[in-house]
Coordinates of C-alpha atoms in Angstrom, one line a residue:
M20 CA 113.8 45.0 154.7
H21 CA 109.5 43.6 154.0
Q22 CA 106.3 44.2 154.0
S23 CA 103.1 43.2 156.1
K24 CA 99.8 44.1 155.2
F25 CA 98.6 45.0 158.7
K26 CA 98.5 48.9 158.9
R27 CA 99.9 50.4 162.3
I28 CA 100.2 53.4 163.6
C29 CA 104.0 55.6 164.0
I30 CA 104.7 56.2 167.4
E31 CA 107.2 58.1 169.2
K32 CA 108.9 56.3 171.9
S33 CA 112.2 55.2 173.4
I34 CA 113.2 51.5 173.2
P35 CA 115.9 49.2 174.4
V36 CA 119.2 49.3 172.4
R37 CA 122.1 47.0 172.1
R38 CA 125.0 47.0 170.7
P39 CA 126.2 44.2 167.9
G40 CA 129.6 45.5 167.7
A41 CA 131.7 48.5 166.7
G42 CA 130.5 51.0 164.7
E43 CA 126.9 49.5 164.4
Q44 CA 124.9 50.9 167.2
V45 CA 121.4 49.5 167.1
R46 CA 118.8 52.3 167.8
E47 CA 115.0 53.1 166.6
E48 CA 114.6 56.3 164.7
E49 CA 111.4 58.6 166.7
Q50 CA 108.6 59.2 164.2
F51 CA 107.2 61.8 162.6
G52 CA 104.7 60.9 161.2
N53 CA 103.7 57.4 159.2
T54 CA 107.0 57.0 158.5
C55 CA 108.4 53.5 158.3
Y56 CA 108.8 53.6 155.0
C57 CA 111.7 55.9 156.1
N58 CA 112.9 54.2 158.9
S59 CA 113.1 50.9 157.5
V60 CA 115.2 52.2 154.1
L61 CA 118.0 54.4 157.2
Q62 CA 117.9 51.0 158.8
A63 CA 118.8 49.0 156.1
L64 CA 121.2 51.1 154.8
Y65 CA 123.4 51.6 158.6
F66 CA 123.8 48.3 158.5
C67 CA 125.4 48.0 155.0
R68 CA 128.6 49.2 156.0
P69 CA 130.7 50.3 152.9
F70 CA 127.6 52.8 152.6
R71 CA 127.3 53.5 155.8
E72 CA 131.4 54.3 156.3
K73 CA 131.6 56.5 153.3
V74 CA 128.4 58.7 154.7
L75 CA 130.6 58.8 158.1
A76 CA 133.7 59.6 156.1
Y77 CA 131.8 62.7 154.1
K78 CA 130.6 63.5 158.2
S79 CA 134.5 64.5 158.9
Q80 CA 134.7 66.9 155.5
P81 CA 134.7 70.8 155.5
R82 CA 131.2 71.4 156.4
K83 CA 128.9 72.3 153.8
K84 CA 125.6 73.7 153.1
E85 CA 122.4 71.6 154.2
S86 CA 121.6 69.1 151.9
L87 CA 119.4 65.8 152.1
L88 CA 123.5 64.1 152.6
T89 CA 124.6 66.0 155.3
C90 CA 121.2 65.4 157.4
L91 CA 121.9 62.3 156.3
A92 CA 125.4 61.6 157.6
D93 CA 124.6 63.9 161.2
L94 CA 122.0 61.5 161.6
F95 CA 124.4 58.4 161.1
H96 CA 127.1 60.3 163.4
S97 CA 124.6 60.8 165.8
I98 CA 123.6 56.6 166.1
A99 CA 127.5 55.9 165.5
T100 CA 128.4 58.0 168.5
Q101 CA 125.6 57.4 170.7
K102 CA 126.9 56.0 174.3
K103 CA 123.4 54.8 176.0
K104 CA 122.4 51.5 175.9
V105 CA 118.1 53.1 176.0
G106 CA 117.1 55.8 173.8
V107 CA 116.0 57.1 171.0
I108 CA 117.3 58.7 168.3
P109 CA 115.0 61.6 166.4
P110 CA 115.5 61.9 162.5
K111 CA 113.5 65.1 162.5
K112 CA 116.5 66.8 160.5
F113 CA 116.5 64.7 157.9
I114 CA 112.6 64.0 157.6
T115 CA 112.4 67.9 157.3
R116 CA 114.7 68.1 154.4
L117 CA 112.9 65.5 152.9
R118 CA 109.8 67.0 152.9
K119 CA 111.6 70.5 152.0
E120 CA 113.0 69.1 148.6
N121 CA 110.1 66.3 147.7
E122 CA 106.5 67.6 147.9
L123 CA 105.7 63.8 147.1
F124 CA 107.0 62.8 150.9
D125 CA 106.3 66.2 152.4
N126 CA 103.1 64.9 154.5
Y127 CA 102.3 62.2 157.5
M128 CA 100.9 59.3 154.8
Q129 CA 102.2 55.6 154.4
Q130 CA 104.7 56.1 151.0
D131 CA 106.7 53.5 148.9
A132 CA 110.0 52.9 150.4
H133 CA 111.4 51.5 147.0
E134 CA 110.6 54.9 145.5
F135 CA 111.9 56.8 148.8
L136 CA 115.8 54.4 148.7
N137 CA 115.5 55.4 145.0
Y138 CA 115.1 58.9 145.4
L139 CA 117.7 59.4 148.6
L140 CA 120.3 57.1 146.5
N141 CA 120.0 59.4 143.3
T142 CA 119.9 62.7 145.5
I143 CA 123.5 62.0 147.1
A144 CA 124.9 60.9 143.9
D145 CA 123.7 63.9 142.0
I146 CA 124.8 65.9 145.6
L147 CA 128.3 64.5 145.1
Q148 CA 128.9 65.0 141.4
E149 CA 127.6 68.6 141.5
E150 CA 130.4 69.2 144.3
R151 CA 133.2 67.3 142.2
K152 CA 132.7 69.5 139.5
Q153 CA 132.3 72.4 141.8
E154 CA 135.8 71.5 142.8
K155 CA 137.4 71.0 139.5
Q156 CA 136.2 74.1 138.5
N157 CA 137.5 76.2 141.3
G158 CA 140.9 73.9 140.9
R159 CA 141.2 72.3 143.7
L160 CA 140.9 68.3 141.8
P161 CA 143.0 67.5 139.1
N162 CA 141.3 67.5 135.7
G163 CA 139.8 70.4 136.1
N164 CA 139.9 71.6 132.1
I165 CA 137.2 72.6 129.6
D166 CA 136.9 69.0 127.9
S167 CA 136.5 67.0 130.9
E168 CA 133.9 70.0 132.2
N169 CA 131.9 68.8 128.8
N170 CA 132.0 65.7 129.0
S171 CA 128.3 64.7 129.4
T172 CA 128.9 61.7 131.4
P173 CA 129.2 62.5 134.9
D174 CA 132.1 60.8 137.2
P175 CA 131.1 57.8 138.9
T176 CA 130.1 58.0 142.5
W177 CA 130.7 55.7 145.6
V178 CA 127.3 55.3 145.6
H179 CA 127.6 53.5 141.8
E180 CA 130.8 51.8 143.5
I181 CA 128.3 50.6 146.0
F182 CA 125.0 49.9 144.2
Q183 CA 125.1 49.9 140.9
G184 CA 125.4 46.9 138.6
T185 CA 125.2 45.9 134.5
L186 CA 122.6 43.9 132.9
T187 CA 123.4 43.0 130.0
N188 CA 119.9 42.2 127.4
E189 CA 120.3 40.2 124.6
T190 CA 118.4 40.1 121.4
R191 CA 117.8 38.0 118.6
C192 CA 117.0 37.7 115.7
L193 CA 114.5 35.3 114.3
T194 CA 115.9 35.6 110.5
C195 CA 119.4 35.3 111.3
E196 CA 119.7 34.5 114.9
T197 CA 122.1 37.3 114.9
I198 CA 122.7 38.3 118.7
S199 CA 122.8 41.8 119.7
S200 CA 123.8 43.1 123.0
K201 CA 123.3 46.2 125.2
D202 CA 124.3 46.8 128.3
E203 CA 122.5 49.3 130.9
D204 CA 123.6 50.3 134.4
F205 CA 120.9 49.8 137.4
L206 CA 121.1 50.7 141.2
D207 CA 118.3 48.2 141.2
L208 CA 116.7 45.3 139.8
S209 CA 112.8 45.0 140.0
V210 CA 111.5 41.1 140.0
D211 CA 108.6 40.3 138.1
V212 CA 105.0 40.3 139.3
E213 CA 103.6 36.8 140.0
Q214 CA 101.3 35.6 136.9
N215 CA 97.9 36.7 137.5
T216 CA 99.2 38.4 141.1
S217 CA 97.9 42.3 140.9
I218 CA 100.1 45.1 142.3
T219 CA 98.0 45.8 144.5
H220 CA 98.2 42.4 146.2
C221 CA 101.5 42.2 145.9
L222 CA 102.6 45.6 147.5
S223 CA 100.0 46.2 149.3
G224 CA 99.5 49.4 148.1
P225 CA 100.2 53.0 149.2
N226 CA 99.3 54.2 153.0
R227 CA 98.2 50.8 153.5
G228 CA 101.2 48.4 154.4
H229 CA 103.5 49.1 157.3
Y230 CA 107.4 48.5 156.3
I231 CA 110.0 47.2 158.9
A232 CA 113.4 46.3 158.9
I233 CA 115.6 42.8 159.2
V234 CA 119.3 43.1 159.0
K235 CA 122.2 40.9 160.0
S236 CA 124.5 41.8 162.1
H237 CA 127.9 39.7 163.4
D238 CA 126.2 37.0 162.4
F239 CA 122.1 37.3 164.0
W240 CA 119.3 38.9 162.8
L241 CA 117.7 42.2 164.6
L242 CA 113.9 42.8 163.6
F243 CA 113.0 47.1 163.1
D244 CA 109.8 47.6 164.1
D245 CA 109.2 51.0 164.4
D246 CA 109.6 51.4 168.2
I247 CA 110.4 47.5 168.5
V248 CA 114.2 46.3 168.1
E249 CA 114.3 42.5 168.9
K250 CA 116.7 40.2 167.6
I251 CA 115.6 36.9 166.2
D252 CA 116.4 33.5 165.2
A253 CA 117.9 32.6 161.2
Q254 CA 115.0 30.5 160.9
A255 CA 112.2 32.8 161.1
I256 CA 113.9 34.6 158.1
E257 CA 111.5 32.1 156.2
E258 CA 108.4 33.7 157.4
F259 CA 109.3 36.6 155.6
Y260 CA 109.6 34.6 152.0
G261 CA 105.8 35.1 151.3
L262 CA 103.5 32.7 150.6
T263 CA 101.1 31.5 147.6
S264 CA 98.8 33.9 146.2
D265 CA 95.8 32.1 147.5
I266 CA 96.5 32.5 151.6
S267 CA 98.6 35.2 151.9
K268 CA 96.6 37.9 152.8
N269 CA 97.9 38.3 156.4
S270 CA 101.5 36.9 155.1
E271 CA 104.2 39.1 155.5
S272 CA 106.8 39.2 152.5
G273 CA 110.0 40.5 151.3
Y274 CA 109.9 43.9 149.4
I275 CA 113.9 45.3 148.8
L276 CA 116.3 43.1 149.6
F277 CA 119.9 43.7 149.2
Y278 CA 122.7 41.5 148.5
Q279 CA 126.7 41.6 148.7
S280 CA 128.5 40.8 145.4
R281 CA 131.2 38.1 145.9
D282 CA 134.5 38.5 144.5

């Protein structure tokens, strides 16, 4: 996913739809205010197959009380089961729930896509851990004993299985040269900002940037830009690498990148 420095008005409009293959409908969500930060993240997550499959599997479980996860599952299900080649999927229910749960997003202004992604993944993980805790207490899962309930470390969820990694920090003593290491779990890694480059320059600043999503599906690339969905050549990806600070006033550069680990 990347962010450009051109401010655009998000609109509600139907757009043409391509189907890259089974289970991967290509559709653009209808806009509700300046929500391209949300739409771009949702498009990227939908094309993350392990995540999409887990969310759709959650949809098939016995109905639970409404949460951000149930609204996301409903949205993904609507996209996956949509048969029309042309149309629009309005994320109204999801956006309404998001604004209800977090006042940061309870407006029509542009927000930071990275903050939204972190909030969404952490919220889903919290929901899953709370549901698992309740199931243990109700005797629906094994190991629902007092010791497990008092365990301060919650069980990992499929969010952690998909996105979590381990970062090892090493510290060397300048006197004895002893090396100590510490492992820390993470869901995302931030890249250091280029020296002498401002945060505003790198991120365009809240309420000023515009987000789009670029995803790879069945060996070709798709660009999602509000009400536009189009296929792009692989060579065009280089246009979003970003330029040097002295000539990048009107350039586009990657902001959030999704990588898949290799066994």
